[in-house]
């Protein structure tokens, strides 16, 4: 077991077989007195707990025993404690790591040594690329009348439907790779060098389909002037394609398209419709909506969108706030669409027509304004809701089923042996304490704690106490809540008691040798405490739940299950307890975030279910040790606690006539067919949706989308608006087209990849990994084939692989999805927990963050470090990304690999010792797995640390750990870096070249 791996689990990291001394043994403990050795945190006077009438059989006060915490009182009648488990559970700890990582196959030979290093970033785009000229479309006016079914109004209390047992099922009808509409765009051909005469490109005949009577709508889509810099490569001629790794002479992999500029959003859409909401909130997979089902079926890519309703806006671009005052929020009578820039006013300003359903509505007197000669309202410029795609409406009281609850934070903390030993308990307690001033909602914020091992420990935090009182409940089968009124307290009133509790917590359990985990009963207890208020439940779990409801067993250690039809069962929640609990929590507005820390099997697949269906998040620190992962936990927990969070939210996406949302993908629970219940939502959460045409033919020239999120506002500190409810509304329009080529031209790879990744991860929950990977490949093949067919008539394509400019990175991202932690390899390549944790995380990531994880940054820094330092270095120069291939690595260089979750510093074998000395000080020659990067007293080191700080600040949603590795340090180099070089063929995985050859071969079959 590789304990040297700073923060990285051992490979293959499978759970140890159960043994009689397994820490996970779930046999009921033998009788006996409470023997868990707590130490008094301080010499505070003992204050025994007096019961004030617990709901169930009132337990008499426990008797304090010498040596017991003054907080503790044992509730008689409860289950006796289990035997203390002596000694560390299981064999030593591997290091745990960044949030997740891809896994090592047998250490590959270092490829870089065979290839001459590149002397710079390879050319990125030798492909012909041409952007379509911006369309000069104008937002469309009224649609035809239509019987648009009106969704329920603002009553947000529908019952929660029964939880569908399948992961994807909860999100509604989600066929694994459901109807991918089909698409096409201007051909760009895949290049490689050895081509003869360049094929000429056909005049493009794209253009929006014109609807009768709407000639003025979609004018010139200039034909993609196939700027023929690079023409198609004849892949068919590559007879070597069957020999992995070998290339035909002349085929130049460096000419393959790579997203080295990160996520480049198609901007023609924004230019066409400046009143649309920003793409950070809503990104369609194609900005050209197919006019018919038959057209949609030929676009084999997903037709859908990624929505991130609370995305962080840069300074100065905040969403404007609109208060309709006495007239109330103005919405369409029929379909409940909110007032937006695309409605039209008629009848001298007395009526307005809904852009979604065409209903003609009255303008309330208070909202009336005269129209100018062009039909524009005179007050347009004072009305952000009529000019901007994103606004926040202040919601009047009728939008509230109850007054906004105070923001509530409840912590459920594992205090068993491993939790204390690893330092997790201490870091968590310190971090929570340090964030108390910044929890949103002051002074209304509520807070409470339960700790647990084989028993549950409740804490009375009443403000009149000087010290918290601890109450132990050990009857796990029949949980009751002692002192229900004083477990969840107002933070500002009980601040001193809360601080005393957090200060004392690590000490109190520092000698705890209990290795059991009554996780399920603890969650139940937290639910019972919280269900009046709802709020955020943060669970810190260090081992496999072993006692009471929801106890889990080791699974997945039988390799025979892999490759069979049963394989997927390892990746779904085992016990129905978890889904049921998640459903109950969602119903009562409780969002759960799961922090998991063990280097042993913890069944994240089951635990994460709690986060998935409650709008929460899974954080995973395998093999947590505070000396290594402490900073990461501190930052991520602090971010979780202090970022602006909306509780009790619901999200609905309305689409124009003829189109609807057919499935949703992400962390939430569907409350009704189209209403997403989000007990919590924040800026780091995105949701994917697929769209379907309801009618065979769309008769309108445009389609509208409106995303509405109802949420309570809880500012960081008290303000007048605290506790107010708001509705964030994002509105966008997209043209309807009759031309498949236009759909391809307007495709958004980032959005498509986000939908694909979610679908693929969901597929692993009902199918083999192989099947999920194949599904991705097949979808790409179908799209490319369709695209080829579009052009094969006009052009002699020969054996070239062609694809649209807008999708030039799609094949590579598809490969990256197949190589991502949830999908790659087989049983030995990633532990079940790593796969599950990565899957839960990726399901919630916004587009840019996901793309960076799929195709991380690699850049060289040694040359930059040697340059004289400037105060304001232009980081753009430094952060020039390189292809993720071993060829990019020069053994004289120093490189940083950054996937947004961790930073790996790769020291080339021939790197100047001076640089290594400057950066590592006395450790410069040491085995780097033992070295932590620290600032040294010299300019170069400070410069590097500044860079790392900057990289972290650029994206604060996670805190990437910094890991060091030297060229040739195996197997560490393999799993930290080499196996993540997407372009390369590693440990049995396909490289970029072979992947393209495979795609190309399949595209040509039956073409
Ligand atoms: Zn309407």
PDB file of N, CA and C in Angstrom, residues 709-790:
ATOM      1  N   UNK A 709     -35.888  30.335 -10.830  1.00  0.00           N
ATOM      2  CA  UNK A 709     -35.480  29.737  -9.562  1.00  0.00           C
ATOM      3  C   UNK A 709     -36.075  30.574  -8.433  1.00  0.00           C
ATOM      4  N   UNK A 710     -36.925  29.954  -7.638  1.00  0.00           N
ATOM      5  CA  UNK A 710     -37.483  30.646  -6.482  1.00  0.00           C
ATOM      6  C   UNK A 710     -36.604  30.334  -5.295  1.00  0.00           C
ATOM      7  N   UNK A 711     -36.102  31.352  -4.655  1.00  0.00           N
ATOM      8  CA  UNK A 711     -35.171  31.096  -3.565  1.00  0.00           C
ATOM      9  C   UNK A 711     -35.225  32.207  -2.536  1.00  0.00           C
ATOM     10  N   UNK A 712     -34.896  31.864  -1.298  1.00  0.00           N
ATOM     11  CA  UNK A 712     -34.844  32.892  -0.266  1.00  0.00           C
ATOM     12  C   UNK A 712     -33.471  33.537  -0.281  1.00  0.00           C
ATOM     13  N   UNK A 713     -33.428  34.769   0.030  1.00  0.00           N
ATOM     14  CA  UNK A 713     -32.147  35.449   0.011  1.00  0.00           C
ATOM     15  C   UNK A 713     -31.597  35.513   1.426  1.00  0.00           C
ATOM     16  N   UNK A 714     -30.404  35.049   1.612  1.00  0.00           N
ATOM     17  CA  UNK A 714     -29.752  35.174   2.904  1.00  0.00           C
ATOM     18  C   UNK A 714     -28.373  35.739   2.691  1.00  0.00           C
ATOM     19  N   UNK A 715     -28.282  37.008   2.872  1.00  0.00           N
ATOM     20  CA  UNK A 715     -26.979  37.649   2.684  1.00  0.00           C
ATOM     21  C   UNK A 715     -26.050  37.249   3.809  1.00  0.00           C
ATOM     22  N   UNK A 716     -24.799  37.493   3.547  1.00  0.00           N
ATOM     23  CA  UNK A 716     -23.794  37.126   4.517  1.00  0.00           C
ATOM     24  C   UNK A 716     -24.074  37.760   5.880  1.00  0.00           C
ATOM     25  N   UNK A 717     -24.316  39.018   5.857  1.00  0.00           N
ATOM     26  CA  UNK A 717     -24.629  39.699   7.108  1.00  0.00           C
ATOM     27  C   UNK A 717     -26.039  40.235   7.009  1.00  0.00           C
ATOM     28  N   UNK A 718     -26.505  40.636   8.148  1.00  0.00           N
ATOM     29  CA  UNK A 718     -27.874  41.096   8.185  1.00  0.00           C
ATOM     30  C   UNK A 718     -28.080  42.310   7.287  1.00  0.00           C
ATOM     31  N   UNK A 719     -29.086  42.238   6.480  1.00  0.00           N
ATOM     32  CA  UNK A 719     -29.483  43.416   5.724  1.00  0.00           C
ATOM     33  C   UNK A 719     -30.999  43.433   5.738  1.00  0.00           C
ATOM     34  N   UNK A 720     -31.540  44.511   5.273  1.00  0.00           N
ATOM     35  CA  UNK A 720     -32.993  44.626   5.290  1.00  0.00           C
ATOM     36  C   UNK A 720     -33.618  43.522   4.444  1.00  0.00           C
ATOM     37  N   UNK A 721     -32.875  43.087   3.436  1.00  0.00           N
ATOM     38  CA  UNK A 721     -33.477  42.119   2.528  1.00  0.00           C
ATOM     39  C   UNK A 721     -33.350  40.687   3.032  1.00  0.00           C
ATOM     40  N   UNK A 722     -32.733  40.531   4.169  1.00  0.00           N
ATOM     41  CA  UNK A 722     -32.510  39.187   4.660  1.00  0.00           C
ATOM     42  C   UNK A 722     -33.830  38.473   4.910  1.00  0.00           C
ATOM     43  N   UNK A 723     -33.920  37.290   4.433  1.00  0.00           N
ATOM     44  CA  UNK A 723     -35.140  36.546   4.644  1.00  0.00           C
ATOM     45  C   UNK A 723     -36.185  36.811   3.577  1.00  0.00           C
ATOM     46  N   UNK A 724     -35.831  37.649   2.631  1.00  0.00           N
ATOM     47  CA  UNK A 724     -36.728  37.946   1.535  1.00  0.00           C
ATOM     48  C   UNK A 724     -36.666  36.800   0.519  1.00  0.00           C
ATOM     49  N   UNK A 725     -37.760  36.602  -0.193  1.00  0.00           N
ATOM     50  CA  UNK A 725     -37.698  35.608  -1.252  1.00  0.00           C
ATOM     51  C   UNK A 725     -37.534  36.277  -2.597  1.00  0.00           C
ATOM     52  N   UNK A 726     -36.793  35.607  -3.434  1.00  0.00           N
ATOM     53  CA  UNK A 726     -36.578  36.165  -4.760  1.00  0.00           C
ATOM     54  C   UNK A 726     -36.821  35.112  -5.823  1.00  0.00           C
ATOM     55  N   UNK A 727     -37.023  35.593  -7.001  1.00  0.00           N
ATOM     56  CA  UNK A 727     -37.136  34.681  -8.137  1.00  0.00           C
ATOM     57  C   UNK A 727     -36.110  35.126  -9.161  1.00  0.00           C
ATOM     58  N   UNK A 728     -35.181  34.240  -9.413  1.00  0.00           N
ATOM     59  CA  UNK A 728     -34.195  34.569 -10.436  1.00  0.00           C
ATOM     60  C   UNK A 728     -34.701  34.014 -11.757  1.00  0.00           C
ATOM     61  N   UNK A 729     -34.765  34.877 -12.744  1.00  0.00           N
ATOM     62  CA  UNK A 729     -35.321  34.471 -14.026  1.00  0.00           C
ATOM     63  C   UNK A 729     -34.302  34.723 -15.130  1.00  0.00           C
ATOM     64  N   UNK A 730     -34.021  33.675 -15.879  1.00  0.00           N
ATOM     65  CA  UNK A 730     -33.134  33.796 -17.047  1.00  0.00           C
ATOM     66  C   UNK A 730     -33.953  33.481 -18.297  1.00  0.00           C
ATOM     67  N   UNK A 731     -33.884  34.356 -19.266  1.00  0.00           N
ATOM     68  CA  UNK A 731     -34.670  34.139 -20.480  1.00  0.00           C
ATOM     69  C   UNK A 731     -33.749  34.165 -21.696  1.00  0.00           C
ATOM     70  N   UNK A 732     -34.035  33.275 -22.626  1.00  0.00           N
ATOM     71  CA  UNK A 732     -33.242  33.244 -23.852  1.00  0.00           C
ATOM     72  C   UNK A 732     -34.125  32.832 -25.019  1.00  0.00           C
ATOM     73  N   UNK A 733     -33.668  33.212 -26.176  1.00  0.00           N
ATOM     74  CA  UNK A 733     -34.397  32.880 -27.397  1.00  0.00           C
ATOM     75  C   UNK A 733     -33.434  32.156 -28.329  1.00  0.00           C
ATOM     76  N   UNK A 734     -33.956  31.272 -29.131  1.00  0.00           N
ATOM     77  CA  UNK A 734     -33.108  30.618 -30.127  1.00  0.00           C
ATOM     78  C   UNK A 734     -33.918  30.442 -31.402  1.00  0.00           C
ATOM     79  N   UNK A 735     -33.271  30.557 -32.535  1.00  0.00           N
ATOM     80  CA  UNK A 735     -33.989  30.401 -33.802  1.00  0.00           C
ATOM     81  C   UNK A 735     -34.326  28.944 -34.085  1.00  0.00           C
ATOM     82  N   UNK A 736     -35.423  28.769 -34.777  1.00  0.00           N
ATOM     83  CA  UNK A 736     -35.799  27.431 -35.235  1.00  0.00           C
ATOM     84  C   UNK A 736     -35.281  27.295 -36.665  1.00  0.00           C
ATOM     85  N   UNK A 737     -34.647  26.191 -36.953  1.00  0.00           N
ATOM     86  CA  UNK A 737     -34.063  26.036 -38.287  1.00  0.00           C
ATOM     87  C   UNK A 737     -34.551  24.755 -38.962  1.00  0.00           C
ATOM     88  N   UNK A 738     -34.455  24.766 -40.272  1.00  0.00           N
ATOM     89  CA  UNK A 738     -34.852  23.579 -41.015  1.00  0.00           C
ATOM     90  C   UNK A 738     -33.632  22.868 -41.595  1.00  0.00           C
ATOM     91  N   UNK A 739     -32.479  23.403 -41.282  1.00  0.00           N
ATOM     92  CA  UNK A 739     -31.263  22.908 -41.911  1.00  0.00           C
ATOM     93  C   UNK A 739     -30.347  22.252 -40.886  1.00  0.00           C
ATOM     94  N   UNK A 740     -30.066  21.021 -41.124  1.00  0.00           N
ATOM     95  CA  UNK A 740     -29.217  20.285 -40.206  1.00  0.00           C
ATOM     96  C   UNK A 740     -27.830  20.930 -40.094  1.00  0.00           C
ATOM     97  N   UNK A 741     -27.351  21.425 -41.196  1.00  0.00           N
ATOM     98  CA  UNK A 741     -26.030  22.069 -41.203  1.00  0.00           C
ATOM     99  C   UNK A 741     -25.981  23.238 -40.225  1.00  0.00           C
ATOM    100  N   UNK A 742     -27.099  23.942 -40.135  1.00  0.00           N
ATOM    101  CA  UNK A 742     -27.135  25.075 -39.234  1.00  0.00           C
ATOM    102  C   UNK A 742     -27.080  24.609 -37.776  1.00  0.00           C
ATOM    103  N   UNK A 743     -27.714  23.504 -37.510  1.00  0.00           N
ATOM    104  CA  UNK A 743     -27.653  22.972 -36.141  1.00  0.00           C
ATOM    105  C   UNK A 743     -26.206  22.671 -35.761  1.00  0.00           C
ATOM    106  N   UNK A 744     -25.486  22.085 -36.688  1.00  0.00           N
ATOM    107  CA  UNK A 744     -24.080  21.777 -36.420  1.00  0.00           C
ATOM    108  C   UNK A 744     -23.272  23.054 -36.257  1.00  0.00           C
ATOM    109  N   UNK A 745     -23.545  24.015 -37.121  1.00  0.00           N
ATOM    110  CA  UNK A 745     -22.777  25.252 -37.033  1.00  0.00           C
ATOM    111  C   UNK A 745     -22.972  25.949 -35.697  1.00  0.00           C
ATOM    112  N   UNK A 746     -24.179  25.857 -35.167  1.00  0.00           N
ATOM    113  CA  UNK A 746     -24.477  26.549 -33.919  1.00  0.00           C
ATOM    114  C   UNK A 746     -24.279  25.650 -32.696  1.00  0.00           C
ATOM    115  N   UNK A 747     -23.622  24.537 -32.880  1.00  0.00           N
ATOM    116  CA  UNK A 747     -23.434  23.610 -31.764  1.00  0.00           C
ATOM    117  C   UNK A 747     -22.458  24.184 -30.740  1.00  0.00           C
ATOM    118  N   UNK A 748     -22.687  23.851 -29.489  1.00  0.00           N
ATOM    119  CA  UNK A 748     -21.822  24.296 -28.402  1.00  0.00           C
ATOM    120  C   UNK A 748     -21.194  23.053 -27.764  1.00  0.00           C
ATOM    121  N   UNK A 749     -19.937  22.838 -28.096  1.00  0.00           N
ATOM    122  CA  UNK A 749     -19.276  21.619 -27.623  1.00  0.00           C
ATOM    123  C   UNK A 749     -19.288  21.512 -26.102  1.00  0.00           C
ATOM    124  N   UNK A 750     -19.055  22.622 -25.405  1.00  0.00           N
ATOM    125  CA  UNK A 750     -19.010  22.583 -23.943  1.00  0.00           C
ATOM    126  C   UNK A 750     -20.310  22.077 -23.351  1.00  0.00           C
ATOM    127  N   UNK A 751     -21.385  22.556 -23.884  1.00  0.00           N
ATOM    128  CA  UNK A 751     -22.682  22.144 -23.378  1.00  0.00           C
ATOM    129  C   UNK A 751     -22.965  20.673 -23.737  1.00  0.00           C
ATOM    130  N   UNK A 752     -22.624  20.316 -24.967  1.00  0.00           N
ATOM    131  CA  UNK A 752     -22.829  18.927 -25.394  1.00  0.00           C
ATOM    132  C   UNK A 752     -22.029  17.973 -24.511  1.00  0.00           C
ATOM    133  N   UNK A 753     -20.785  18.336 -24.255  1.00  0.00           N
ATOM    134  CA  UNK A 753     -19.930  17.471 -23.443  1.00  0.00           C
ATOM    135  C   UNK A 753     -20.492  17.354 -22.019  1.00  0.00           C
ATOM    136  N   UNK A 754     -21.026  18.452 -21.513  1.00  0.00           N
ATOM    137  CA  UNK A 754     -21.602  18.412 -20.165  1.00  0.00           C
ATOM    138  C   UNK A 754     -22.795  17.464 -20.095  1.00  0.00           C
ATOM    139  N   UNK A 755     -23.614  17.503 -21.121  1.00  0.00           N
ATOM    140  CA  UNK A 755     -24.769  16.597 -21.130  1.00  0.00           C
ATOM    141  C   UNK A 755     -24.292  15.154 -21.310  1.00  0.00           C
ATOM    142  N   UNK A 756     -23.372  14.967 -22.243  1.00  0.00           N
ATOM    143  CA  UNK A 756     -22.831  13.633 -22.495  1.00  0.00           C
ATOM    144  C   UNK A 756     -22.228  13.010 -21.246  1.00  0.00           C
ATOM    145  N   UNK A 757     -21.426  13.791 -20.561  1.00  0.00           N
ATOM    146  CA  UNK A 757     -20.735  13.250 -19.391  1.00  0.00           C
ATOM    147  C   UNK A 757     -21.759  12.789 -18.362  1.00  0.00           C
ATOM    148  N   UNK A 758     -22.800  13.573 -18.170  1.00  0.00           N
ATOM    149  CA  UNK A 758     -23.819  13.179 -17.194  1.00  0.00           C
ATOM    150  C   UNK A 758     -24.552  11.916 -17.641  1.00  0.00           C
ATOM    151  N   UNK A 759     -24.871  11.853 -18.925  1.00  0.00           N
ATOM    152  CA  UNK A 759     -25.567  10.666 -19.421  1.00  0.00           C
ATOM    153  C   UNK A 759     -24.686   9.426 -19.274  1.00  0.00           C
ATOM    154  N   UNK A 760     -23.402   9.606 -19.554  1.00  0.00           N
ATOM    155  CA  UNK A 760     -22.498   8.456 -19.480  1.00  0.00           C
ATOM    156  C   UNK A 760     -22.360   7.986 -18.034  1.00  0.00           C
ATOM    157  N   UNK A 761     -22.259   8.929 -17.115  1.00  0.00           N
ATOM    158  CA  UNK A 761     -22.143   8.541 -15.707  1.00  0.00           C
ATOM    159  C   UNK A 761     -23.423   7.836 -15.258  1.00  0.00           C
ATOM    160  N   UNK A 762     -24.550   8.342 -15.683  1.00  0.00           N
ATOM    161  CA  UNK A 762     -25.808   7.666 -15.332  1.00  0.00           C
ATOM    162  C   UNK A 762     -25.848   6.271 -15.937  1.00  0.00           C
ATOM    163  N   UNK A 763     -25.306   6.161 -17.095  1.00  0.00           N
ATOM    164  CA  UNK A 763     -25.322   4.843 -17.752  1.00  0.00           C
ATOM    165  C   UNK A 763     -24.504   3.823 -16.959  1.00  0.00           C
ATOM    166  N   UNK A 764     -23.439   4.276 -16.302  1.00  0.00           N
ATOM    167  CA  UNK A 764     -22.645   3.314 -15.526  1.00  0.00           C
ATOM    168  C   UNK A 764     -23.428   2.780 -14.335  1.00  0.00           C
ATOM    169  N   UNK A 765     -24.571   3.392 -14.043  1.00  0.00           N
ATOM    170  CA  UNK A 765     -25.363   2.929 -12.911  1.00  0.00           C
ATOM    171  C   UNK A 765     -26.389   1.890 -13.333  1.00  0.00           C
ATOM    172  N   UNK A 766     -26.402   1.594 -14.623  1.00  0.00           N
ATOM    173  CA  UNK A 766     -27.327   0.554 -15.057  1.00  0.00           C
ATOM    174  C   UNK A 766     -26.681  -0.356 -16.095  1.00  0.00           C
ATOM    175  N   UNK A 767     -25.409  -0.146 -16.358  1.00  0.00           N
ATOM    176  CA  UNK A 767     -24.751  -0.946 -17.388  1.00  0.00           C
ATOM    177  C   UNK A 767     -23.266  -1.085 -17.076  1.00  0.00           C
ATOM    178  N   UNK A 768     -22.601  -1.861 -17.881  1.00  0.00           N
ATOM    179  CA  UNK A 768     -21.159  -2.036 -17.704  1.00  0.00           C
ATOM    180  C   UNK A 768     -20.408  -0.768 -18.137  1.00  0.00           C
ATOM    181  N   UNK A 769     -19.224  -0.606 -17.585  1.00  0.00           N
ATOM    182  CA  UNK A 769     -18.412   0.551 -17.978  1.00  0.00           C
ATOM    183  C   UNK A 769     -18.172   0.546 -19.478  1.00  0.00           C
ATOM    184  N   UNK A 770     -17.908  -0.641 -19.973  1.00  0.00           N
ATOM    185  CA  UNK A 770     -17.668  -0.786 -21.406  1.00  0.00           C
ATOM    186  C   UNK A 770     -18.836  -0.253 -22.225  1.00  0.00           C
ATOM    187  N   UNK A 771     -20.025  -0.603 -21.764  1.00  0.00           N
ATOM    188  CA  UNK A 771     -21.217  -0.167 -22.497  1.00  0.00           C
ATOM    189  C   UNK A 771     -21.345   1.351 -22.472  1.00  0.00           C
ATOM    190  N   UNK A 772     -21.019   1.927 -21.318  1.00  0.00           N
ATOM    191  CA  UNK A 772     -21.129   3.385 -21.205  1.00  0.00           C
ATOM    192  C   UNK A 772     -20.134   4.067 -22.135  1.00  0.00           C
ATOM    193  N   UNK A 773     -18.930   3.502 -22.192  1.00  0.00           N
ATOM    194  CA  UNK A 773     -17.924   4.099 -23.082  1.00  0.00           C
ATOM    195  C   UNK A 773     -18.316   3.925 -24.541  1.00  0.00           C
ATOM    196  N   UNK A 774     -18.808   2.732 -24.842  1.00  0.00           N
ATOM    197  CA  UNK A 774     -19.215   2.502 -26.229  1.00  0.00           C
ATOM    198  C   UNK A 774     -20.338   3.433 -26.648  1.00  0.00           C
ATOM    199  N   UNK A 775     -21.227   3.690 -25.697  1.00  0.00           N
ATOM    200  CA  UNK A 775     -22.354   4.564 -26.030  1.00  0.00           C
ATOM    201  C   UNK A 775     -21.849   5.946 -26.436  1.00  0.00           C
ATOM    202  N   UNK A 776     -20.861   6.429 -25.704  1.00  0.00           N
ATOM    203  CA  UNK A 776     -20.283   7.738 -26.045  1.00  0.00           C
ATOM    204  C   UNK A 776     -19.704   7.695 -27.450  1.00  0.00           C
ATOM    205  N   UNK A 777     -18.932   6.658 -27.683  1.00  0.00           N
ATOM    206  CA  UNK A 777     -18.280   6.567 -28.983  1.00  0.00           C
ATOM    207  C   UNK A 777     -19.311   6.479 -30.113  1.00  0.00           C
ATOM    208  N   UNK A 778     -20.333   5.676 -29.866  1.00  0.00           N
ATOM    209  CA  UNK A 778     -21.325   5.490 -30.922  1.00  0.00           C
ATOM    210  C   UNK A 778     -22.069   6.780 -31.249  1.00  0.00           C
ATOM    211  N   UNK A 779     -22.333   7.549 -30.206  1.00  0.00           N
ATOM    212  CA  UNK A 779     -23.041   8.806 -30.449  1.00  0.00           C
ATOM    213  C   UNK A 779     -22.193   9.751 -31.295  1.00  0.00           C
ATOM    214  N   UNK A 780     -20.921   9.779 -30.992  1.00  0.00           N
ATOM    215  CA  UNK A 780     -20.043  10.654 -31.775  1.00  0.00           C
ATOM    216  C   UNK A 780     -19.940  10.141 -33.207  1.00  0.00           C
ATOM    217  N   UNK A 781     -19.823   8.839 -33.346  1.00  0.00           N
ATOM    218  CA  UNK A 781     -19.735   8.257 -34.690  1.00  0.00           C
ATOM    219  C   UNK A 781     -20.981   8.599 -35.503  1.00  0.00           C
ATOM    220  N   UNK A 782     -22.128   8.446 -34.886  1.00  0.00           N
ATOM    221  CA  UNK A 782     -23.363   8.726 -35.626  1.00  0.00           C
ATOM    222  C   UNK A 782     -23.428  10.171 -36.077  1.00  0.00           C
ATOM    223  N   UNK A 783     -23.009  11.058 -35.176  1.00  0.00           N
ATOM    224  CA  UNK A 783     -23.051  12.477 -35.535  1.00  0.00           C
ATOM    225  C   UNK A 783     -22.087  12.766 -36.682  1.00  0.00           C
ATOM    226  N   UNK A 784     -20.883  12.217 -36.581  1.00  0.00           N
ATOM    227  CA  UNK A 784     -19.903  12.483 -37.638  1.00  0.00           C
ATOM    228  C   UNK A 784     -20.328  11.854 -38.961  1.00  0.00           C
ATOM    229  N   UNK A 785     -20.990  10.718 -38.860  1.00  0.00           N
ATOM    230  CA  UNK A 785     -21.423  10.057 -40.087  1.00  0.00           C
ATOM    231  C   UNK A 785     -22.524  10.864 -40.763  1.00  0.00           C
ATOM    232  N   UNK A 786     -23.437  11.328 -39.941  1.00  0.00           N
ATOM    233  CA  UNK A 786     -24.518  12.144 -40.484  1.00  0.00           C
ATOM    234  C   UNK A 786     -23.937  13.396 -41.156  1.00  0.00           C
ATOM    235  N   UNK A 787     -22.955  13.919 -40.481  1.00  0.00           N
ATOM    236  CA  UNK A 787     -22.327  15.121 -40.998  1.00  0.00           C
ATOM    237  C   UNK A 787     -21.622  14.838 -42.317  1.00  0.00           C
ATOM    238  N   UNK A 788     -20.997  13.703 -42.351  1.00  0.00           N
ATOM    239  CA  UNK A 788     -20.295  13.319 -43.569  1.00  0.00           C
ATOM    240  C   UNK A 788     -21.288  13.139 -44.715  1.00  0.00           C
ATOM    241  N   UNK A 789     -22.388  12.509 -44.372  1.00  0.00           N
ATOM    242  CA  UNK A 789     -23.385  12.282 -45.413  1.00  0.00           C
ATOM    243  C   UNK A 789     -23.909  13.590 -45.979  1.00  0.00           C
ATOM    244  N   UNK A 790     -23.968  14.581 -45.110  1.00  0.00           N
ATOM    245  CA  UNK A 790     -24.441  15.883 -45.566  1.00  0.00           C
ATOM    246  C   UNK A 790     -23.575  16.436 -46.673  1.00  0.00           C
TER     247      UNK A 790
END
